[in-house]
Short mmCIF file of C-alpha atoms and ligand atoms in Angstrom, two decimals:
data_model
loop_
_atom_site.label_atom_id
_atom_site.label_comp_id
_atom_site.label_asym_id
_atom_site.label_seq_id
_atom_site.Cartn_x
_atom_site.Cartn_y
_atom_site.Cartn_z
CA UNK R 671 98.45 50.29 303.21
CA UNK R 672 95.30 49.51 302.66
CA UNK R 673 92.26 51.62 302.93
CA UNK R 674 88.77 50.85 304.63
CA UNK R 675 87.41 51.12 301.33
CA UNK R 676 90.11 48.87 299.37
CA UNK R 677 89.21 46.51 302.26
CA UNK R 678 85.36 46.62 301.66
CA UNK R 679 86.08 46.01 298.22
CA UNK R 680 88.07 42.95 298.33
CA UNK R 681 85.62 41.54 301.04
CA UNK R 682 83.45 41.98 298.48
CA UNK R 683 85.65 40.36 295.71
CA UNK R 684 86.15 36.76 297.40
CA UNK R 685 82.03 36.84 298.41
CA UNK R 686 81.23 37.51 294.52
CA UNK R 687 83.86 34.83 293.77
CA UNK R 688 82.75 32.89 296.20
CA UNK R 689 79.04 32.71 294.45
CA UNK R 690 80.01 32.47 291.13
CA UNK R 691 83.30 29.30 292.01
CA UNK R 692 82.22 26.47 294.27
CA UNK R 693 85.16 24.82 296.38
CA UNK R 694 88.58 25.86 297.56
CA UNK R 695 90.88 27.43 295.19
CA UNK R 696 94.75 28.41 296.21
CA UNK R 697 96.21 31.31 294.71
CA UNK R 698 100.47 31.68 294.84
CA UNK R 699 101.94 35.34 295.01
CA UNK R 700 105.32 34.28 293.57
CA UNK R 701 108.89 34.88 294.33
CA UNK R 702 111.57 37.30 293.49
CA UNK R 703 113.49 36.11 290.14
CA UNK R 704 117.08 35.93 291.05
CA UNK R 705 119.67 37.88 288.59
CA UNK R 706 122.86 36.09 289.00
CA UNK R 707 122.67 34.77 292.31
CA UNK R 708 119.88 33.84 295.02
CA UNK R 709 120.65 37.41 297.21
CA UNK R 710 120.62 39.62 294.31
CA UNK R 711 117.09 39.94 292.59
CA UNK R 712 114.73 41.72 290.44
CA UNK R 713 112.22 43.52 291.58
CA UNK R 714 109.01 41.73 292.49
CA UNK R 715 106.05 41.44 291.42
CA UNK R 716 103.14 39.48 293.07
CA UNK R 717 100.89 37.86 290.73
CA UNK R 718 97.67 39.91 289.31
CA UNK R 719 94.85 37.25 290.59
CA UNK R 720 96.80 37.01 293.81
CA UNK R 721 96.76 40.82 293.75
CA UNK R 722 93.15 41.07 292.95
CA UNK R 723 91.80 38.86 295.83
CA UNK R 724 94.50 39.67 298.70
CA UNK R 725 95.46 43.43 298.19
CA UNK R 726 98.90 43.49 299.02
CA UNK R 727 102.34 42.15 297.37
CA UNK R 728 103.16 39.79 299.53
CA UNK R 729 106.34 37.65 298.62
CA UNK R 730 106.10 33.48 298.66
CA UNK R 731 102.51 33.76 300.07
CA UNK R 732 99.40 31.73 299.03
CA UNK R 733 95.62 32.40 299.73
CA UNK R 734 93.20 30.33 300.17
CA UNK R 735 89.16 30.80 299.06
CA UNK R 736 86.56 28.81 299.48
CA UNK R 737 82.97 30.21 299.77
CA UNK R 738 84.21 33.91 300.19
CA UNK R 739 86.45 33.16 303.08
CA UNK R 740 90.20 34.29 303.41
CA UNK R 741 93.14 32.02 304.44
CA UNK R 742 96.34 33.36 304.33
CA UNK R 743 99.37 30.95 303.96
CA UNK R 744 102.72 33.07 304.76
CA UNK R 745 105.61 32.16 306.84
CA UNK R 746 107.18 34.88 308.73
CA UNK R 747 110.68 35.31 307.74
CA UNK R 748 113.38 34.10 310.06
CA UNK R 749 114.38 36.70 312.75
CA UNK R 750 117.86 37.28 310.63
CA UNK R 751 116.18 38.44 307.68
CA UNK R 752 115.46 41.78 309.70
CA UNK R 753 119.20 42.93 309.49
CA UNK R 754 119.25 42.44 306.17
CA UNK R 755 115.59 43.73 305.22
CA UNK R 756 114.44 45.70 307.97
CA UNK R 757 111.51 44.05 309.88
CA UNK R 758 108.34 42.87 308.75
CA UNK R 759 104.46 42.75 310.07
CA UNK R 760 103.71 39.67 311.67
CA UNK R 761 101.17 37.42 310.12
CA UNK R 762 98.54 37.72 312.36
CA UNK R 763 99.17 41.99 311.64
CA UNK R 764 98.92 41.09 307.60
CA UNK R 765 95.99 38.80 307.88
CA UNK R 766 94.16 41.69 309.78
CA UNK R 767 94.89 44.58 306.87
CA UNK R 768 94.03 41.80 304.11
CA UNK R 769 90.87 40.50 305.88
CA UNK R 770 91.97 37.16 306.09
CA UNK R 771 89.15 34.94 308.81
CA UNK R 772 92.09 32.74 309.35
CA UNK R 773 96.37 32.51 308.92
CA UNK R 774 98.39 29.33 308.91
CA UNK R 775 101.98 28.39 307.93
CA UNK R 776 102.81 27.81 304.03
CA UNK R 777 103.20 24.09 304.84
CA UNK R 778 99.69 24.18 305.91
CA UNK R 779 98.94 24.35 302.20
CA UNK R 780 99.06 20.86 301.81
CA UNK R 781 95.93 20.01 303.75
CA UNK R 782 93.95 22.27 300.82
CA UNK R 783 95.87 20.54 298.28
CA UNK R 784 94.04 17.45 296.85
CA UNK R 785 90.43 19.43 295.67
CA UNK R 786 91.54 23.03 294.92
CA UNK R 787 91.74 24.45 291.89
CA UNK R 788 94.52 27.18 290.96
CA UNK R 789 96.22 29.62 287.74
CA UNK R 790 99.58 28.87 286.90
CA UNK R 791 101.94 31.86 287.56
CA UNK R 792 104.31 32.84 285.41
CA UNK R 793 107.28 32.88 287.29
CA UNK R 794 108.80 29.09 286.58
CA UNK R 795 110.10 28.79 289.93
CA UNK R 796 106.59 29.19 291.62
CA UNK R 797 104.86 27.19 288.71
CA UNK R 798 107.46 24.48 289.77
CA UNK R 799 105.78 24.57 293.32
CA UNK R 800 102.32 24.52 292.11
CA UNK R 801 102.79 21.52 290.28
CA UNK R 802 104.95 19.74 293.44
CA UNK R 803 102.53 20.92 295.81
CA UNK R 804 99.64 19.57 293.99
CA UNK R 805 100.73 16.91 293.11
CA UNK R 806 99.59 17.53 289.38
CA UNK R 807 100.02 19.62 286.42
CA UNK R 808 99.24 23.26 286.10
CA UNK R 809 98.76 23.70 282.56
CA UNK R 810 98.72 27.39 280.97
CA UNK R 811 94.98 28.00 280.52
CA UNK R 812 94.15 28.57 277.00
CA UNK R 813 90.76 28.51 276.57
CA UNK R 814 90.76 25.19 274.27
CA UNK R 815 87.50 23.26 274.96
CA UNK R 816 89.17 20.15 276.28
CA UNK R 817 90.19 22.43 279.38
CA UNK R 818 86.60 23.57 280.18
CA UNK R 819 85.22 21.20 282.35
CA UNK R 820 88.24 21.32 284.69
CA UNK R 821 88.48 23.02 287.95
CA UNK R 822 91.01 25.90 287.03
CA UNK R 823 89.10 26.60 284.02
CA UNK R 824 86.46 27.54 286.14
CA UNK R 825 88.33 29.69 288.10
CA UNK R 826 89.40 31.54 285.72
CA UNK R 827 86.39 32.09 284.22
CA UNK R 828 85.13 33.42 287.34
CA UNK R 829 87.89 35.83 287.74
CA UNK R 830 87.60 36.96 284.61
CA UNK R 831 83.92 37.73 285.23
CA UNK R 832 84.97 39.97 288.23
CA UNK R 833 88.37 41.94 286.75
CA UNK R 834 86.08 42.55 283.43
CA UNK R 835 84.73 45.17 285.80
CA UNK R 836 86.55 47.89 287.83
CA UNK R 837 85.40 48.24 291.28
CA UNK R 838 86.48 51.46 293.71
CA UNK R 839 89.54 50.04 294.85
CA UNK R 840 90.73 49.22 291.26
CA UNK R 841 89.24 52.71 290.10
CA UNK R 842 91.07 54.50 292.74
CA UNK R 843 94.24 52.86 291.60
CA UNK R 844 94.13 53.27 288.32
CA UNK R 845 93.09 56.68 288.12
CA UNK R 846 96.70 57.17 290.59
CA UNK R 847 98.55 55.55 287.98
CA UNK R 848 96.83 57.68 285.03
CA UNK R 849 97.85 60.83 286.70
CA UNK R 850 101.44 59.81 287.46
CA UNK R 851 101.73 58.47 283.63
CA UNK R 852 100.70 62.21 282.54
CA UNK R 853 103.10 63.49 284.64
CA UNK R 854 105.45 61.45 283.18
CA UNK R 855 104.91 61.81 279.48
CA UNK R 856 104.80 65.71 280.55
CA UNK R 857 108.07 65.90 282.10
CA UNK R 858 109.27 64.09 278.71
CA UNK R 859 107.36 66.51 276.42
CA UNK R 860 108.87 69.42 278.68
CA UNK R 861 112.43 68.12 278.32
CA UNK R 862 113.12 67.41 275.15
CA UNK R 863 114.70 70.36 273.71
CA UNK R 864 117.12 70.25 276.78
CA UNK R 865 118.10 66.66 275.80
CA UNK R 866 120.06 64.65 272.73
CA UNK R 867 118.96 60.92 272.97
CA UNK R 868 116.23 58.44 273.99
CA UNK R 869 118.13 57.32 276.89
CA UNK R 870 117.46 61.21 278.52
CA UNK R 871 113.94 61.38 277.74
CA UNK R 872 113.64 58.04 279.11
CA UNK R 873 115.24 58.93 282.55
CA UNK R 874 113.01 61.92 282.94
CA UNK R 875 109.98 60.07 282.40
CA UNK R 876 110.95 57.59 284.27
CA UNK R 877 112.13 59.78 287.62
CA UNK R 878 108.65 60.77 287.88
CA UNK R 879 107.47 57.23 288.43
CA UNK R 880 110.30 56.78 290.80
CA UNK R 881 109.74 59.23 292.43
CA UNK R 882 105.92 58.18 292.92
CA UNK R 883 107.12 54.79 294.37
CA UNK R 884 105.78 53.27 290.83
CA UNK R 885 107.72 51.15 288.61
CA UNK R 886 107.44 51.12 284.91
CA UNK R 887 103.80 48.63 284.39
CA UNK R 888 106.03 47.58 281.10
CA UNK R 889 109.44 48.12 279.57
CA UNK R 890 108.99 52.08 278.30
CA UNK R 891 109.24 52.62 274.48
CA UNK R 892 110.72 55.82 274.07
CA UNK R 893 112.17 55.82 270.49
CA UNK R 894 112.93 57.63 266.99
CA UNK R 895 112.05 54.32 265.28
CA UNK R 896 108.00 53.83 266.14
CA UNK R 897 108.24 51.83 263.43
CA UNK R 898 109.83 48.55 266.28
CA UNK R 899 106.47 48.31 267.69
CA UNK R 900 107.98 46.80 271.06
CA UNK R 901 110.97 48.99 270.96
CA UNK R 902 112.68 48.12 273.91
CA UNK R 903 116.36 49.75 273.63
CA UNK R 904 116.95 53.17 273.89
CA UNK R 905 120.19 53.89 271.86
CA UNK R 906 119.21 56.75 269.49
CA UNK R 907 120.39 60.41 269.07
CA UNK R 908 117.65 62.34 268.98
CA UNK R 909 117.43 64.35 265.95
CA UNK R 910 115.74 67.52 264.80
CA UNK R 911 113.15 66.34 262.11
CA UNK R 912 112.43 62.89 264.36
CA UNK R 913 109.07 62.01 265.48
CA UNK R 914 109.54 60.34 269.03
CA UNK R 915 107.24 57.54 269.94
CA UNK R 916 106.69 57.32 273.96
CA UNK R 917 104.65 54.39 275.50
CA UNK R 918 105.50 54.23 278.94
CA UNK R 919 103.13 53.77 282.27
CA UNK R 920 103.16 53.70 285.49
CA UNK R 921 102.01 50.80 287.92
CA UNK R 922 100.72 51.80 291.25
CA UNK R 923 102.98 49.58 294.15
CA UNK R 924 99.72 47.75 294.53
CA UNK R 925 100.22 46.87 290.80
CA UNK R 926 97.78 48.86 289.01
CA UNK R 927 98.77 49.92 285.48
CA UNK R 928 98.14 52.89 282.93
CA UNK R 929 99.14 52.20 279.43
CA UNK R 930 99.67 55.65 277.28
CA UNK R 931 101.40 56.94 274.01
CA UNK R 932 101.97 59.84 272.85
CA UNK R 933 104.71 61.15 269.88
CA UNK R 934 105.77 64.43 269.46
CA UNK R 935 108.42 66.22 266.98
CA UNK R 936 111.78 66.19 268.30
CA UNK R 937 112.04 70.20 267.68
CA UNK R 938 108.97 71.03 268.75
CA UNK R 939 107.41 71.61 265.21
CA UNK R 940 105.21 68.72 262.92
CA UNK R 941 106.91 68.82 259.34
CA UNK R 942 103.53 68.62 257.20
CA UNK R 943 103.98 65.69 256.64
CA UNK R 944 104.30 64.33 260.08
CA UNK R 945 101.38 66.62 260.31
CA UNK R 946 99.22 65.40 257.90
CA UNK R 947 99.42 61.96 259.44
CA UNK R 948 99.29 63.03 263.20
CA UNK R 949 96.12 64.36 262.67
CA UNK R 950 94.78 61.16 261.20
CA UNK R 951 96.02 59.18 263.53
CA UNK R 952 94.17 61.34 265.79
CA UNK R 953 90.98 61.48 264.02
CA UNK R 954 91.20 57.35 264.39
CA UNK R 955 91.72 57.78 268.12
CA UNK R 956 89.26 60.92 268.78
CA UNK R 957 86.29 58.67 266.53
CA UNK R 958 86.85 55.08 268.46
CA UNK R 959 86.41 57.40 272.11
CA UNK R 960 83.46 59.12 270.97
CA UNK R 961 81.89 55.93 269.63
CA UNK R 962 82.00 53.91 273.24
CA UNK R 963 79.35 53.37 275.58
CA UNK R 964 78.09 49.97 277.00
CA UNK R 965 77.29 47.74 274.58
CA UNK R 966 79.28 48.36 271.69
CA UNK R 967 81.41 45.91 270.03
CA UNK R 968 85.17 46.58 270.56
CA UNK R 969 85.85 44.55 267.33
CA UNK R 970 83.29 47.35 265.85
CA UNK R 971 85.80 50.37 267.53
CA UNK R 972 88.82 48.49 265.91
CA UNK R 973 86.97 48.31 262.37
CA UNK R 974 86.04 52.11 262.56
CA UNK R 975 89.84 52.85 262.98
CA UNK R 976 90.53 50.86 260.24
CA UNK R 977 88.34 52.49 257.79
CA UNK R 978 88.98 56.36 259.36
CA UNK R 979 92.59 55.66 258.28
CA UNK R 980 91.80 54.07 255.39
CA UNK R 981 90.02 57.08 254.25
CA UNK R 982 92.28 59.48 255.72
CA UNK R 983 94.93 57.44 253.67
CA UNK R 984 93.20 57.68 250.38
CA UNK R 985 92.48 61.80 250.97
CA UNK R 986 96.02 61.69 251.36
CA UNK R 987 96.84 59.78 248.29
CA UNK R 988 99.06 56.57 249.84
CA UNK R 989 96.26 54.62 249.39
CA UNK R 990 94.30 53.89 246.11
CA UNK R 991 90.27 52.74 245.74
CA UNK R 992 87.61 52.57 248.26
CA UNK R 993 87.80 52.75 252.01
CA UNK R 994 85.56 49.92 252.56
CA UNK R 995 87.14 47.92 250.24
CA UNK R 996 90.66 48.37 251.60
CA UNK R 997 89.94 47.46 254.78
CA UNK R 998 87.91 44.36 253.66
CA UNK R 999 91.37 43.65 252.01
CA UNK R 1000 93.11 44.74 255.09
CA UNK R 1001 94.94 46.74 252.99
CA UNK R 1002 95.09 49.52 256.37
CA UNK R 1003 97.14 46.96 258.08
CA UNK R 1004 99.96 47.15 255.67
CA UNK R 1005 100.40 51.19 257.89
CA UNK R 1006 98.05 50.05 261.03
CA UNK R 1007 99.20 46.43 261.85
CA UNK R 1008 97.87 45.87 265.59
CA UNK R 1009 94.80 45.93 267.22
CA UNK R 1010 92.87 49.21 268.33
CA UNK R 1011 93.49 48.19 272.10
CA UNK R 1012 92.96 45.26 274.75
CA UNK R 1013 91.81 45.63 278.49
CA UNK R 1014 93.76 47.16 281.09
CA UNK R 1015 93.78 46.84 285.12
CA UNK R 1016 96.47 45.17 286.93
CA UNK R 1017 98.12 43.49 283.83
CA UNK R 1018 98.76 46.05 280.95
CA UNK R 1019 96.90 43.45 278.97
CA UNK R 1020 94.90 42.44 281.71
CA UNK R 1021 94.73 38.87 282.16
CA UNK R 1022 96.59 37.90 278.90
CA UNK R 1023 98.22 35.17 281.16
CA UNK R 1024 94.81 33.54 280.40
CA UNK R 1025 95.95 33.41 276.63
CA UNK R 1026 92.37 35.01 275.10
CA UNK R 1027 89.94 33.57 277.85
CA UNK R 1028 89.31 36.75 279.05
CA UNK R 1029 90.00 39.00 275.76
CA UNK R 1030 87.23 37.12 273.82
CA UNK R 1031 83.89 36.35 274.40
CA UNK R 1032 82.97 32.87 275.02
CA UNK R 1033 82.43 31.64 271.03
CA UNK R 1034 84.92 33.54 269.85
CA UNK R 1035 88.17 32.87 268.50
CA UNK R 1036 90.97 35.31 267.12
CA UNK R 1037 90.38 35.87 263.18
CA UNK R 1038 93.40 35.08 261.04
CA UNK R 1039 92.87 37.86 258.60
CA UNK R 1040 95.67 40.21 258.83
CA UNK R 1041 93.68 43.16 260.08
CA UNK R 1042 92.11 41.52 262.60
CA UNK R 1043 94.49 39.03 263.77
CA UNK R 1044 96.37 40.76 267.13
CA UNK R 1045 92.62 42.27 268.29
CA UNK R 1046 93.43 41.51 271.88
CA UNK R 1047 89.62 42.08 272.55
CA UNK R 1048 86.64 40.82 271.21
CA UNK R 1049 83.91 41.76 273.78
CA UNK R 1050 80.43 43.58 274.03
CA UNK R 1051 81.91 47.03 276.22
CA UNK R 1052 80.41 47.19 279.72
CA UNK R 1053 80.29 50.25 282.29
CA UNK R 1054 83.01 50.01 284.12
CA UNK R 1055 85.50 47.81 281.96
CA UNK R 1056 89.01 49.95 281.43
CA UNK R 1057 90.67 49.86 277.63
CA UNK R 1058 93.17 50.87 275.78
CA UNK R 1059 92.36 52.77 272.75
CA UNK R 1060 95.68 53.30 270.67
CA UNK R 1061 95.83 53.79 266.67
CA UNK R 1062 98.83 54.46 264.68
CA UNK R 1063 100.38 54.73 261.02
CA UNK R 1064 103.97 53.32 260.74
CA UNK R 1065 105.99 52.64 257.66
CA UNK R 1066 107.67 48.83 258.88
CA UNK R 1067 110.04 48.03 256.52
CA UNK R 1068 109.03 44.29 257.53
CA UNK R 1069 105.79 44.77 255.64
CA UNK R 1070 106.37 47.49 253.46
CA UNK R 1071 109.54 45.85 251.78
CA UNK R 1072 108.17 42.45 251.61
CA UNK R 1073 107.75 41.25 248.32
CA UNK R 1074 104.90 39.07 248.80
CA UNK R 1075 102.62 41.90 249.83
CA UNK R 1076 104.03 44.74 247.55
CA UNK R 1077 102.36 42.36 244.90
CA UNK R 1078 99.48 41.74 246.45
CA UNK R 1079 98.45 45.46 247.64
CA UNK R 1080 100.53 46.64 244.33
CA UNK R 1081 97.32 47.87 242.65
CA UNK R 1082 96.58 50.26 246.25
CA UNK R 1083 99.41 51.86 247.25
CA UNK R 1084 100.83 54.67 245.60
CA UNK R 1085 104.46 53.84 246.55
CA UNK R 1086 105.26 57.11 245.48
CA UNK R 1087 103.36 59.48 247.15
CA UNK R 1088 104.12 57.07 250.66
CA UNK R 1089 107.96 58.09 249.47
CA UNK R 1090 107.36 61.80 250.64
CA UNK R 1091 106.19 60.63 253.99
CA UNK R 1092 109.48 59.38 254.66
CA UNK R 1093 110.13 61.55 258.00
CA UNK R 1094 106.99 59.27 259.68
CA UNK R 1095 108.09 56.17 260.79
CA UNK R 1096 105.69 55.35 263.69
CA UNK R 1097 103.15 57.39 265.11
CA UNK R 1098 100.59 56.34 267.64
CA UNK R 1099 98.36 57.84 270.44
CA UNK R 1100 97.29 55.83 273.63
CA UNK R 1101 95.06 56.69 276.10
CA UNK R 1102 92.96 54.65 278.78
CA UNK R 1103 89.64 55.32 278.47
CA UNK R 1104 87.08 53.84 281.46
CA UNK R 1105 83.53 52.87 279.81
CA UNK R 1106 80.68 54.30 282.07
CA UNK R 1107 76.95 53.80 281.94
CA UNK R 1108 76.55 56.79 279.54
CA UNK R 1109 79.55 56.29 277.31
CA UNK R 1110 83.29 56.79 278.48
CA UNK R 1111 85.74 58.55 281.00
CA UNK R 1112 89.48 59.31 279.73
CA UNK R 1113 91.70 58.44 282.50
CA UNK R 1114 94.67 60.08 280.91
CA UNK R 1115 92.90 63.18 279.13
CA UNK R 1116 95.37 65.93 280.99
CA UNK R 1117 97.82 64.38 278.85
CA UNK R 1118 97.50 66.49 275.26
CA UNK R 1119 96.82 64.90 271.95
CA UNK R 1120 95.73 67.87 269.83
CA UNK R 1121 98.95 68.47 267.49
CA UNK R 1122 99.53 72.78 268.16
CA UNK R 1123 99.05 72.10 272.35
CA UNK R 1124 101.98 68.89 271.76
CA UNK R 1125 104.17 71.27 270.60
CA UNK R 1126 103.58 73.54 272.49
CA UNK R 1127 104.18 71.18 275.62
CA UNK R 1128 107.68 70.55 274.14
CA UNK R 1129 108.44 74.10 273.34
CA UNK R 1130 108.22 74.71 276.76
CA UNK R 1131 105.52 77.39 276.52
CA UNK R 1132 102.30 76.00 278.29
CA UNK R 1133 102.31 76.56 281.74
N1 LIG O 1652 102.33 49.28 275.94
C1 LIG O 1652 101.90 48.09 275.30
C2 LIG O 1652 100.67 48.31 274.56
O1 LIG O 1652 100.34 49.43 274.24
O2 LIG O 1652 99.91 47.43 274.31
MN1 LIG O 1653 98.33 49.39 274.99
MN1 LIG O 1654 101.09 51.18 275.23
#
């Protein structure tokens, strides 16, 4: 339920959008994807703009805006659904905790239809509405310059304008997720030495989002091979010189996400080597937090990554010649392949259904040199805007074995000295770090990243 506070705040949502969008604009919550058949179905989840300006997960809803007011379009399902499903608040009840100024039927949608604008959901079934119910297409918005003098273009850029910014609901929600995800990652950290595979560790990081009402805001990674960046399957025995590589977060039921990694030695002791590059990993992550405040460039953050484990690499003899020079040859990505982060709020990349609309600022365009090329976020920082920031080192056989850039980074590698590094295969640290007006909150700083306190964690001796 909603509290008077999340209610002040998205009153004072749709008036800010309704200053900065003129004319009606419908928003669809979405359905529940079916599984095999129409009765059995995966979990839902409402759409994040829906989410943003309404509050609540409503199923097959729509909202209406226009000039900060609140219509609700929901149809109150059929007095047999409540043997199945329990029973439900009435409209008029759901309109009141939303503050909606006025509630109609979903076929009422139709009188709206003709001049508002709208975002496509992803969910094909609802997209298939939006285009029927329009009567028009509902293109993906993708920032191209033939899009921007349309209506939903403008939407979006409005929203976008709004979510860049956490408010007190959002804040309040986030934080709740941060704290569960520590949890979480604890009970992991805590477990491990009691457990023989991925799938274990897994199920005890999951069971304390479960049993905080909060799904998973993504498909966990909990894996020996950090190397599979979106590692996905959890079919490893865990053995006693692995690294494991945990990105998991939880989403608050009103959909808010946290987004954190952490990797820890399987037998509660860093080899050296793992060591050696823990700590630089770290030293990446500990120098992009210290560097942000409002204002800064979080293209700039990503670069100073780069070249701290550039350098780090060269101390440590894998790489060859000058830092600056290596990255300016992205010769880091060949170890450090992704971006340093991307926004997060309701999305774990927030608003990436908006392709990079809302990652980069207006002008800019993704860069196509490798080491720049999956930045996610290419924005001036302001107070309040959440992000990710997340470096790691991995040895992907993808890049490392190719043949095409063994020749061209052949002169700055020393391929033998990476050889005795072969019990690291993916190493990265997450954490969700809020920018404030003086420089930067870490949502998720219970959750230890200094190497001795890690193992400790999963030795079980930190109270
Ligand atoms: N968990 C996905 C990411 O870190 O971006
Ligand atoms: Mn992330
Ligand atoms: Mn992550």
């Amino acid at each position: 339920m909603l509290t008077p506070t999340d209610q002040s705040c998205l009153h004072q949502r749709r008036h800010q959008l309704g200053q900065q969008f003129e004319g009606q604009a419908l928003l669809w919550s979405g359905v529940a994807p079916s599984r095999n058949f129409a009765a059995n179905q995966f979990p839902f989840r409402a759409s994040s703009h829906f989410l943003y300006l309404a509050g609540l997960p409503l199923q097959n809803a729509v909202i209406g805006l226009e000039a900060g007011q609140l219509t609700l379009f929901w149809d109150e399902p059929h007095p047999d659904t409540a043997l199945w499903h329990g029973p439900s608040l009435s409209r008029a009840e759901i309109a009141d905790q939303i503050g909606a100024e006025t509630h109609l039927p979903l076929s009422a949608v139709s009188s709206w239809a003709s001049h508002a604008a709208t975002l496509p959901v992803p969910s094909s079934a609802t997209h298939q509405q939006q285009i029927e119910w329009l009567g028009r297409p509902v293109p993906p918005i993708q920032g191209s310059q033939d899009q921007e003098s349309n209506r939903d273009h403008h939407l979006a850029n409005a929203l976008i304008q709004l979510r860049l910014q956490q408010d007190e609901f959002a804040l309040a929600q986030l934080r709740q997720a941060a704290e569960i995800t520590v949890a979480a990652h604890l009970r992991g950290m805590r477990s491990t030495l009691n457990h023989t595979s991925e799938a274990a560790i897994r199920a005890e990081i999951e069971s304390v989002m479960m049993a905080h009402q909060c799904p998973t805001a993504y498909a966990s990674i909990v894996t020996v091979h950090g190397e599979v960046l979106h590692n996905d399957a959890y079919p490893h025995a865990l053995a006693p010189g692995d690294l494991l590589l945990v990105d998991a977060g939880a989403e608050t039921p009103l959909g808010w996400a946290a987004d954190v990694t952490r990797t820890w030695p399987v037998s509660g002791q860093f080899s050296a080597t793992q060591r050696d590059l823990y700590d630089l990993v770290l030293a990446a992550h500990d120098a992009c937090i210290a560097a942000i405040q409002p204002g800064v460039e979080f293209r700039d953050l990503h670069l100073l990554a780069a070249q701290t484990i550039a350098s780090g690499l060269v101390d440590i003899g894998i790489l060859k010649g000058q830092p600056e020079a290596l990255v300016e040859r992205d010769a880091h990505a060949l170890f450090f392949p992704h971006g340093i982060g991307h926004l997060l709020g309701l999305d774990v990349h927030d608003m990436e259904d908006l392709g990079d609309l809302a990652g980069y600022a207006p002008g800019r365009q993704r860069c196509d040199r490798r080491g720049l090329r999956y930045l996610r976020l290419d924005r001036p920082l302001r107070p309040q805007m959440l992000v990710t920031i997340e470096p790691g080192f991995y040895q992907i056989p993808a890049l490392l074995q190719n043949p095409d850039l063994r020749q061209q980074y052949g002169d700055c590698v020393n391929w033998d000295r990476l050889a005795q590094f072969e019990d690291v295969r993916g190493i990265r640290i997450e954490d969700d770090v809020l920018v404030t007006p003086e420089g930067c909150q870490v949502l998720t700083s219970a959750l230890p990243t200094q190497a001795p306190e890690v193992e400790a964690y999963v030795q079980g001796s930190t109270a």
